[in-house]
Structure formats: structure tokens, C-alpha cells
Coordinates of C-alpha atoms in Angstrom, one line a residue:
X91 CA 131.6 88.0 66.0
X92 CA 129.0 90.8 66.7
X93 CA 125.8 90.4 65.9
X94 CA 123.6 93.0 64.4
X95 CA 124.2 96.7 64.8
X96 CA 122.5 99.9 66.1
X97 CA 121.7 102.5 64.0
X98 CA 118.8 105.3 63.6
X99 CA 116.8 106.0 60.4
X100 CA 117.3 109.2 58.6
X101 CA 115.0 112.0 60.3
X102 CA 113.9 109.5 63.1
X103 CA 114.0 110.4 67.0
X104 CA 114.4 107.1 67.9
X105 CA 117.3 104.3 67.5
X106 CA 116.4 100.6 65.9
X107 CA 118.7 97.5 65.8
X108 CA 118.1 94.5 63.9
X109 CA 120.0 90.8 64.2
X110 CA 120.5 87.5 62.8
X111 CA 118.4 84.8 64.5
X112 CA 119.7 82.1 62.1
X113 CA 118.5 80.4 59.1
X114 CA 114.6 78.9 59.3
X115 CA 114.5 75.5 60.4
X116 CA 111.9 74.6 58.2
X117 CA 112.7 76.4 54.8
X118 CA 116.4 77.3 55.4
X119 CA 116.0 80.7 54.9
X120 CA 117.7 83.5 56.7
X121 CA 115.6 85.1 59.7
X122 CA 116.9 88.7 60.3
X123 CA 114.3 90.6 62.7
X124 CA 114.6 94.3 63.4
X125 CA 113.2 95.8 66.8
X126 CA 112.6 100.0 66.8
X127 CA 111.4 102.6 69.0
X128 CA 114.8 102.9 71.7
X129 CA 114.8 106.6 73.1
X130 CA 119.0 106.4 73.1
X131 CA 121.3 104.4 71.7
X132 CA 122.3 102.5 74.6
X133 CA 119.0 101.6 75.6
X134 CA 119.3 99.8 72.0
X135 CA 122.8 98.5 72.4
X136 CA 121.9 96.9 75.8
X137 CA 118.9 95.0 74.2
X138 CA 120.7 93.7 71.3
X139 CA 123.3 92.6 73.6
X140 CA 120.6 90.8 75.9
X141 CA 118.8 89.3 72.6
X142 CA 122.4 88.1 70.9
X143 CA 123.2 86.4 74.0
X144 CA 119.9 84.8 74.4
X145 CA 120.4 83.4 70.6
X146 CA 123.9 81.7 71.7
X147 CA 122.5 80.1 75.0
X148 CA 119.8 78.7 73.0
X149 CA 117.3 80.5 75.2
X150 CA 115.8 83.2 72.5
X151 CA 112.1 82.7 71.9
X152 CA 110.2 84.6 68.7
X153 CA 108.3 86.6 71.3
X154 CA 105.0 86.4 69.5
X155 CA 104.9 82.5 70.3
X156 CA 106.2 82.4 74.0
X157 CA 103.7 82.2 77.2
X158 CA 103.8 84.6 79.7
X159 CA 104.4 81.7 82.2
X160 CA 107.6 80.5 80.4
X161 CA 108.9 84.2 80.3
X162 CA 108.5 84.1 84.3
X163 CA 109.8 80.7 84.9
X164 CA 112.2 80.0 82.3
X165 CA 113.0 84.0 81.4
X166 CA 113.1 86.4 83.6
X167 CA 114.0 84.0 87.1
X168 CA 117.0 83.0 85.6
X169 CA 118.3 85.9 83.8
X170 CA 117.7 88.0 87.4
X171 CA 118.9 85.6 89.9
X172 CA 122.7 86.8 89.8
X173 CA 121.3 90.2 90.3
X174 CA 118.8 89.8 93.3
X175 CA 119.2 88.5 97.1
X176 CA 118.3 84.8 97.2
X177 CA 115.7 85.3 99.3
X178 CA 114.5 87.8 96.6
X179 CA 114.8 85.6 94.1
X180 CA 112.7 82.7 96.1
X181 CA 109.8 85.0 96.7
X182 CA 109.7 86.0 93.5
X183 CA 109.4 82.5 92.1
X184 CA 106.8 82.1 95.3
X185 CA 104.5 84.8 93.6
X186 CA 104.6 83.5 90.3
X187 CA 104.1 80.0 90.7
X188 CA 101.4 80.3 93.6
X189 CA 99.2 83.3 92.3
X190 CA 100.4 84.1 88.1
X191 CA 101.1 81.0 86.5
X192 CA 97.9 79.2 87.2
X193 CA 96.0 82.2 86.5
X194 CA 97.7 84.0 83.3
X195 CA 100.6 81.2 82.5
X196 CA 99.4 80.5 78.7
X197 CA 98.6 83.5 77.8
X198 CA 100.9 84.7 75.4
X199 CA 103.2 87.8 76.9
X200 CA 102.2 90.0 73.9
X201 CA 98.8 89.7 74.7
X202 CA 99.1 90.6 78.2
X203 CA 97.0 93.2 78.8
X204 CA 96.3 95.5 81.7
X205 CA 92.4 94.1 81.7
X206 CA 94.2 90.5 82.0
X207 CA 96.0 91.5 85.4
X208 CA 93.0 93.9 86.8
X209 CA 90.9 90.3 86.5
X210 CA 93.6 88.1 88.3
X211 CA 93.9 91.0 90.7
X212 CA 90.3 90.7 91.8
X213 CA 90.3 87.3 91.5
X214 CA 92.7 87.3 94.4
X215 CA 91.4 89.8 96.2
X216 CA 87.7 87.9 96.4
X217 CA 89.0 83.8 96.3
X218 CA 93.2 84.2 96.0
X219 CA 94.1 82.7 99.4
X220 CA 94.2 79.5 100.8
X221 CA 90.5 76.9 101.1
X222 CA 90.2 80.7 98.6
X223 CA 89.8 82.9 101.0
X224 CA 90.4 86.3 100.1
X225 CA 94.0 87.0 99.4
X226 CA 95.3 90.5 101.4
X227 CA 95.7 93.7 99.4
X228 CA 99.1 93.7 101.0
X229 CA 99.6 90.5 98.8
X230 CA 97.9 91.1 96.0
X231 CA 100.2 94.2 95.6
X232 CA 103.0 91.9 96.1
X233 CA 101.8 90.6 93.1
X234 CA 101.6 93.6 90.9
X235 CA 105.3 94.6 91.8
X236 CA 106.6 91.2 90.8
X237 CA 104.8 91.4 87.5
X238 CA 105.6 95.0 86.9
X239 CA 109.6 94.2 87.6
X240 CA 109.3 91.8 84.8
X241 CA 106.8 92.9 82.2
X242 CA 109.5 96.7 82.5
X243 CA 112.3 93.5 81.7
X244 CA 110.6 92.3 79.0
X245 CA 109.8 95.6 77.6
X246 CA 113.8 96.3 77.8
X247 CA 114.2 93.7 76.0
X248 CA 112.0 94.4 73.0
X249 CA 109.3 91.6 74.1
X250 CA 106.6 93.8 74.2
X251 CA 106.4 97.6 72.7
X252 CA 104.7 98.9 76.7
X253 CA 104.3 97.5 80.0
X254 CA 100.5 96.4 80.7
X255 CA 101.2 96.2 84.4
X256 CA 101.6 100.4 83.9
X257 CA 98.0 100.6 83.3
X258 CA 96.9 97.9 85.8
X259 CA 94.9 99.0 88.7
X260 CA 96.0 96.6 92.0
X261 CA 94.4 97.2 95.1
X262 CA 95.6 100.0 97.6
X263 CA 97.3 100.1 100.4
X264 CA 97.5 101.5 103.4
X265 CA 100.4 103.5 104.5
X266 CA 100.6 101.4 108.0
X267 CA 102.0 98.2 107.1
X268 CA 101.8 97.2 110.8
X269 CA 98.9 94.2 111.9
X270 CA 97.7 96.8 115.4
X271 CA 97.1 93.5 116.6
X272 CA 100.4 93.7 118.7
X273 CA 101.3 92.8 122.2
X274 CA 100.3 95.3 124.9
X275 CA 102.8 96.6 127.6
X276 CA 101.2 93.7 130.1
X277 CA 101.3 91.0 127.5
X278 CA 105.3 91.6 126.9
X279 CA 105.5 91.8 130.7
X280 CA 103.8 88.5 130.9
X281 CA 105.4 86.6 128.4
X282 CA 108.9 87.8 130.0
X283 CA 107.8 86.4 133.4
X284 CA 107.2 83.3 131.6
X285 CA 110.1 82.5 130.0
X286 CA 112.3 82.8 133.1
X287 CA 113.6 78.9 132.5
X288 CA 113.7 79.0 129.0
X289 CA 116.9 78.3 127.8
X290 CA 116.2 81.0 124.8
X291 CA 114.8 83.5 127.1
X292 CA 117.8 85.6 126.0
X293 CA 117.0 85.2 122.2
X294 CA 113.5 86.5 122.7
X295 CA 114.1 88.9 125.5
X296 CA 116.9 90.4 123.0
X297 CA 114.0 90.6 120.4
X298 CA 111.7 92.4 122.4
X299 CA 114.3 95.2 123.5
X300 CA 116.5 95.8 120.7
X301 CA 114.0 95.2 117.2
X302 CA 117.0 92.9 115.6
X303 CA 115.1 90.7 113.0
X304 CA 115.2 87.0 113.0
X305 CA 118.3 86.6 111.0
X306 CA 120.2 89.0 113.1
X307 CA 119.4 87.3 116.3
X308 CA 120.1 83.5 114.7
X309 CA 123.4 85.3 113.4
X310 CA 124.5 87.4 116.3
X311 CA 128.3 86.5 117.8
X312 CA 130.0 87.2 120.8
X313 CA 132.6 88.9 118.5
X314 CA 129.8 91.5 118.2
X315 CA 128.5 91.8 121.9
X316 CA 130.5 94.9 124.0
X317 CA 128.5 93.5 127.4
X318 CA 130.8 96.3 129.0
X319 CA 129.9 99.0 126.3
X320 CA 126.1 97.7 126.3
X321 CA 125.8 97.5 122.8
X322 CA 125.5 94.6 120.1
X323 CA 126.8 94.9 116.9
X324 CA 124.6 93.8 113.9
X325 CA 127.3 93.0 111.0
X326 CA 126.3 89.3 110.1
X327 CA 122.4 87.0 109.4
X328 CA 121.4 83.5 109.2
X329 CA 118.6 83.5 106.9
X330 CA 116.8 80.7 105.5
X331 CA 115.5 80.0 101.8
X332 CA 114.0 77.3 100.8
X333 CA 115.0 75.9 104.6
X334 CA 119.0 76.4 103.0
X335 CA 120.6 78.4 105.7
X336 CA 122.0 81.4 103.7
X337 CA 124.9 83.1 105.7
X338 CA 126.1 86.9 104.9
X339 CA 126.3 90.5 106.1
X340 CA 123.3 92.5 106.7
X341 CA 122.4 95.0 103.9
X342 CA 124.7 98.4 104.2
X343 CA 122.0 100.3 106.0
X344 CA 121.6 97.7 108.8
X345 CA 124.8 97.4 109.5
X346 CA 124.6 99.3 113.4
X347 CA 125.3 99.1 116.4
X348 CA 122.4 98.9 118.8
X349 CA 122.3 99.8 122.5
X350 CA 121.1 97.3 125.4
X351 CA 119.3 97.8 128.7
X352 CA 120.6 96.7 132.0
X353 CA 118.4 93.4 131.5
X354 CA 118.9 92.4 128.2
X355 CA 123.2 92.7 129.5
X356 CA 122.0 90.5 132.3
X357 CA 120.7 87.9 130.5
X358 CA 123.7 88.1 128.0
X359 CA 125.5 87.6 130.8
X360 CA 123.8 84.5 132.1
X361 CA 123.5 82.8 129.0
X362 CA 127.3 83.0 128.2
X363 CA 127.9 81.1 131.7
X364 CA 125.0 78.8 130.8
X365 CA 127.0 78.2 127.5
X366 CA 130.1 77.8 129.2
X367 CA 128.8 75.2 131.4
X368 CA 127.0 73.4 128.5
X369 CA 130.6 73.2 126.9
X370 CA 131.8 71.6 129.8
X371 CA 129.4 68.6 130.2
X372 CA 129.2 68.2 126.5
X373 CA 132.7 67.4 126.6
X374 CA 135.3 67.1 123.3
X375 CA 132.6 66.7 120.9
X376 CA 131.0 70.0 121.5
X377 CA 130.9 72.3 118.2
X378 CA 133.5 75.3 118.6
X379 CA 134.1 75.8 114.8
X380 CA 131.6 79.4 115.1
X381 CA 130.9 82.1 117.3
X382 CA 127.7 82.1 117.5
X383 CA 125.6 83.4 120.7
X384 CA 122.5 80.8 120.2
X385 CA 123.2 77.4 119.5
X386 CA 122.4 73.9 120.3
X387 CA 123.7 72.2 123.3
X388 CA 126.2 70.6 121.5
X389 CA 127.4 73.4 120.3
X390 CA 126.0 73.6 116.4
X391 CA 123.9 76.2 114.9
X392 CA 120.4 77.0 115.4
X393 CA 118.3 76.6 112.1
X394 CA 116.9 80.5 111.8
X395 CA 113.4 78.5 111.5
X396 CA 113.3 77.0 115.1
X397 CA 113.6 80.6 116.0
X398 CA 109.9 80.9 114.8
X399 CA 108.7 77.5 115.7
X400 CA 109.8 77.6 119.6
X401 CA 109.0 81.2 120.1
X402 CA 105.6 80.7 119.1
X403 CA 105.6 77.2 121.2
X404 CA 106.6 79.4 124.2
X405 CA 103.1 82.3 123.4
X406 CA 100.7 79.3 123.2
X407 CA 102.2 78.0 126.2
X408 CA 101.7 81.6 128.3
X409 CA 98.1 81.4 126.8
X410 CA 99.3 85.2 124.9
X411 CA 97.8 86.4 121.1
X412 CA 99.4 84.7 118.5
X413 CA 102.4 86.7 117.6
X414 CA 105.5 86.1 114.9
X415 CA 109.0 86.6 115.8
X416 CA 109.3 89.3 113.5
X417 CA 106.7 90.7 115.3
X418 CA 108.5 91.2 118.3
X419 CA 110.1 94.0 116.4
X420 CA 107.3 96.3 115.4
X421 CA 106.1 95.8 119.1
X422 CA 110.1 97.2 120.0
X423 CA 109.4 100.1 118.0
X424 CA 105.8 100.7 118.4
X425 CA 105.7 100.6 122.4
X426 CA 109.6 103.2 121.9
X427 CA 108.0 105.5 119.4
X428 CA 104.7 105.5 121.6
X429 CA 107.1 106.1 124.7
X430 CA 108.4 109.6 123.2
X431 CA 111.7 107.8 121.5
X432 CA 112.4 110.1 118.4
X433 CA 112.0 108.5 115.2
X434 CA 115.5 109.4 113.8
X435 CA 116.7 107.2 117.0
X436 CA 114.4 104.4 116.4
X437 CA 115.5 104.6 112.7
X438 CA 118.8 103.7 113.4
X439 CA 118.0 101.4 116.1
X440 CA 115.9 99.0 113.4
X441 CA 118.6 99.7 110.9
X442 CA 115.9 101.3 108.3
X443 CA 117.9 103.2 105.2
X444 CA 116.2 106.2 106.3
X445 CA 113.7 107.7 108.6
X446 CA 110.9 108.1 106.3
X447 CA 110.3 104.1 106.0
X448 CA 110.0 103.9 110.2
X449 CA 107.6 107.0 109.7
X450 CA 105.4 105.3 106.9
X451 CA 105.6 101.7 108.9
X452 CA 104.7 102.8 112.2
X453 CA 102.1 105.7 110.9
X454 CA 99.5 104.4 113.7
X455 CA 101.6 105.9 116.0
X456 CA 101.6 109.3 115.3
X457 CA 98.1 110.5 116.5
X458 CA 99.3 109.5 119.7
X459 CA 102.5 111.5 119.8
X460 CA 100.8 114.2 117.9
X461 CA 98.6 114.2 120.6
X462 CA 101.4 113.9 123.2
X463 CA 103.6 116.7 121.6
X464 CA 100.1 119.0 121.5
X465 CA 99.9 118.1 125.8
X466 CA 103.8 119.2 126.3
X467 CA 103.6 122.2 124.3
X468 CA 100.5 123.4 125.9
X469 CA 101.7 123.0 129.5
X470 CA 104.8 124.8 128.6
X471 CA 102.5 128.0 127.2
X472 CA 100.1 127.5 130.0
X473 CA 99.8 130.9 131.8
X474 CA 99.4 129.2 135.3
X475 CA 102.4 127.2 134.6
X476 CA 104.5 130.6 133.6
X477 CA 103.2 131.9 136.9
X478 CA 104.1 129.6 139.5
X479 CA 107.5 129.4 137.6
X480 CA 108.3 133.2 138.2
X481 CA 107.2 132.5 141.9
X482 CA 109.3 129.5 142.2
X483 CA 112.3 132.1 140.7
X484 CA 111.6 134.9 143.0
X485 CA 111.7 133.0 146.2
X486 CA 114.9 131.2 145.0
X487 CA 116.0 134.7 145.0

């Protein structure tokens, strides 16, 4: 049976809806609450559909009474986690319970106000981070987005009349999201030379030359490797959250196909035979039930966080900077787009959804090829250049 209806007052601009929420429990009396100001009518309809369905599960909370730490927690997570990736969904509840609901958890969400978030803000910024440290304005941000994704939810849903988090002022950001602290050319060269009897040498050295993430190295299978095309395909990941290996297709745009190098087929090569070999001492009770191209010896999957763990075993050993797996691709497309590799190529290579995101990640670049482009340009126009090529023409001739 419907609940309430949506209607708009004579002469108003804007649409109101009011429901039933029961009788009191104290004095028995019916409790009808209206909630007003929806620019169209199905803004109104899909928040009386979101409150009616709140009162059935039992979950509806007089919104002047709840705490902004049990709208997160017990609101907003659960009502978004069907809509949201799981790792999403775990960084999300990461952010809340690390850096909001210590912070801003009692306060009530009506009274949220923009001054409430400007002081946790700073109070990250200056002692947010761990033994409080400063927290990075790269995280504090983070903040600021999860909180402004559900403050605009609770607004939608008639919990509060505007979003505070509009009017908030988090700390900026640089366009580079790129640590410069990479690898140089002669530190990748190094660590290559030593890994040469690393069974994973493959897994990193495939890293290194093709930017696949993490979860598309752990999840690569031979299905997907043309060693006589040199290419790899990138159509499945093995993520973890929460340490729970989550298995699925790569979002739309990073679905591609990426190119290898002689060496990276080499090694492809070698650590099939490797694996075949493995099989074959293993014996009957070796794992054949996936496809994977990295596994144990025996055959089973490799947990997508050993990936991490023994690649940064294998830098400490070569006595290299401290680098993250991930990182291993921004040095991929750092040391191609420093090398004169357009940025619509290395787009697709990284499997960004367009070519504006490569351009905004690996902004430090630029100068250089701006600088690069100016050099190539100018020896083209120089007039000594135009000379000595008429010369070269007329003794062809």
C-alpha cells in the first residue's frame, strides 16, 4: 500500500511530499511528517520512495535525532554498497572510520556545518596521520569527496535542507598526482639485472614494460597472451579487499589490448616452460582448475598482496628506493611519455577512459616534451638545416 503522495501547493515552484511514519510510541498518536522544497516531481517521488522504504526495513531515523556517524556507518554504507565496487565500498568505510567518525561521529547530521569539516580538515592536515603526523592533502581531499558523496545522499533524501560539504574548503591539490620520487632509467636497468633468478622476474619485468596494474598482472591468463602477436590482453583482475580475493573484469575502459617488447615475449616464453616443468615434478596434485600465468608451484593462485610484499622484498634486496608495485606503472608511463610516446598511445596503453586523465597524472612531464617539441621544431626551421638540405637535393640530382 503506497505511502504518502507528491503534490505541489497552489502557486508554489516547488513540489512537497508528506508520509506516515506510524503512530507515536509513547502517546499513540499518528506521526505524519511533510518534507518541501523538490525542484521536480521526481526528485520528490524518488525520496519518498527512499524514506517509505526506510520505514518498512525498520531503518528510518527522525533526522533531527540521528548522528552524523550512524548516518555513515549504519546509512549511507549500506544503502550504497549494491551500487559501488567493493573495493569502493571498503575505502569508503576506511575514510569514515579512520579520519570522520572519531572526529565528527556525534554530531548530529543537521548540525553539520561547513565550519565543522573546515576544522577536521585542518586537523588532518596538521596531526591526521599516523604517531599524527600530518595527513597528505591528497588524503585529506579523499576525505572531503567521501563526505560530500554522502552529505549530496542525505540531502536527496530530505536529511538535511543543503549540503555543508558544498561550502567546505579542503586543501588543494596539485594537478600531478605522481610521487617524482620514481625510478631513474639506471635504477629500472639495475633492478632488471637483478632479478635474473627470480622466479617472478616475469611478473615485474611485465610491470615495468606494459603499466598493467596489480590486479591485472595477478589476473592475467595464457588465454589472453598472443606470444606470436606480441600482445596481452587485459579482460580479467584479482583484486583484494579486506585480503578477500575479488575476481572480475576490468572496468569498460581498461579493457585493451597492450603490446609487448621482444623481452617481456622472452620472458613469457621462459616462464611458461618453467611452469611446465613445475607441473611435471609437482606431479597429480598440481592445481589445473585456472589459467592463470602467475601461480604457486603447485599450481594455486597467487594472493594479489604477495605481488606487493615480494616485489618490494626483491628492491630492498638490490639496495633500490623504496618503490610500490603500482609504481612500477607511472614509471612505464613516465620514462614512454618522456621518450616522445604520444599521449593518446600511452592513454590506451594504461587503459585510462580518456587522454585527459594521462595528461593531468603525468603533468610533470610536459615541460620536458614541451621543451623537446620546441628543439624539433626549431631544427626543422633552422636556416642552416634548410641549406645543407637543398645541397644534399642538388647533388642527388
Amino acid at each position: 500500500m503506497s505511502n504518502g503522495s507528491v503534490y505541489r501547493r497552489k502557486g508554489a515552484r516547488t513540489w512537497t511530499f508528506a508520509v506516515d511514519l506510524g503512530p507515536d510510541p509513547v502517546t499513540g498518536k499518528r506521526r505524519r511528517k511533510s518534507y518541501y522544497g523538490y525542484a521536480t516531481r521526481r526528485e520528490a517521488e524518488s525520496a519518498r520512495v527512499e524514506i517509505v522504504a526506510r520505514l518498512r526495513n525498520g531503518m528510518y531515523v527522525d533526522p533531527s535525532k540521528q548522528a552524523l556517524g550512524e548516518f555513515l556507518e549504519g546509512v549511507w554504507l549500506p544503502t550504497i554498497e549494491p551500487r559501488v565496487e567493493a573495493a569502493t565500498h571498503d575505502n569508503y568505510r576506511g575514510v569514515i572510520q579512520r579520519y570522520v567518525v572519531p572526529h565528527l561521529g556525534n554530531v548530529a547530521v543537521q548540525s553539520v556545518t561547513s565550519a565543522h569539516l573546515n576544522g577536521l580538515y585542518a586537523h588532518l592536515a596538521k596531526c591526521g596521520g599516523r604517531n599524527e603526523r600530518p595527513l597528505s592533502p591528497r588524503t585529506v581531499r579523499l576525505v572531503h569527496i567521501v563526505l560530500r558523496k554522502a552529505l549530496k545522499d542525505a540531502v536527496r533524501w530530505s536529511l538535511l535542507a543543503r549540503n555543508p560539504a558544498d561550502a567546505a574548503d579542503p586543501p588543494k591539490q596539485k594537478r600531478s598526482q605522481i610521487d617524482h620520487s620514481l625510478w631513474t632509467v639506471e635504477d629500472a636497468q639495475a633492478f632488471i639485472a637483478s632479478i635474473a633468478a627470480d622466479r617472478m622476474r616475469c611478473a615485474w619485468l611485465l610491470a615495468i614494460s606494459t603499466g598493467m596494474r596489480r590486479g591485472e598482472v595477478a589476473g592475467l591468463r595464457w588465454r589472453d597472451v598472443d606470444l606470436d602477436a606480441k600482445s596481452v590482453a587485459i579482460r580479467q583482475t584479482r583484486t583484494s579487499v579486506g585480503y578477500e580475493v575479488v575476481v572480475k573484469p576490468p572496468k569498460s575502459g581498461s579493457q585493451r589490448v597492450v603490446a609487448l617488447d621482444d623481452l617481456a615475449v622472452s620472458h613469457l616464453l621462459d616462464h611458461r616452460q618453467r611452469q611446465i616443468e613445475e607441473r611435471l615434478a609437482f606431479g597429480p596434485g598440481y592445481d589445473t582448475s585456472h589459467d592463470l600465468v602467475f601461480r604457486h608451484e603447485d599450481g594455486t593462485p597467487i594472493h594479489p598482496e604477495l605481488f606487493t610484499e615480494w616485489f618490494q622484498k626483491r628492491v630492498a634486496a638490490a639496495g633500490l628506493p623504496h618503490m610500490r608495485f603500482h609504481d612500477l606503472r607511472h614509471l612505464h608511463a613516465t620514462l614512454g611519455l618522456a621518450a616522445g610516446i604520444h599521449p593518446l598511445v600511452m592513454s590506451k596503453r594504461l587503459g585510462h577512459a580518456n587522454v585527459s586523465i594521462t595528461l593531468d597524472t603525468y603533468s610533470h612531464v610536459i615541460p620536458q616534451m614541451d621543451r623537446d617539441a620546441a628543439g624539433v621544431v626549431a631544427s626543422l626551421l633552422d636556416p642552416g638545416e634548410v641549406l645543407r638540405g637543398r645541397a644534399l637535393t642538388a647533388g642527388e640530382g
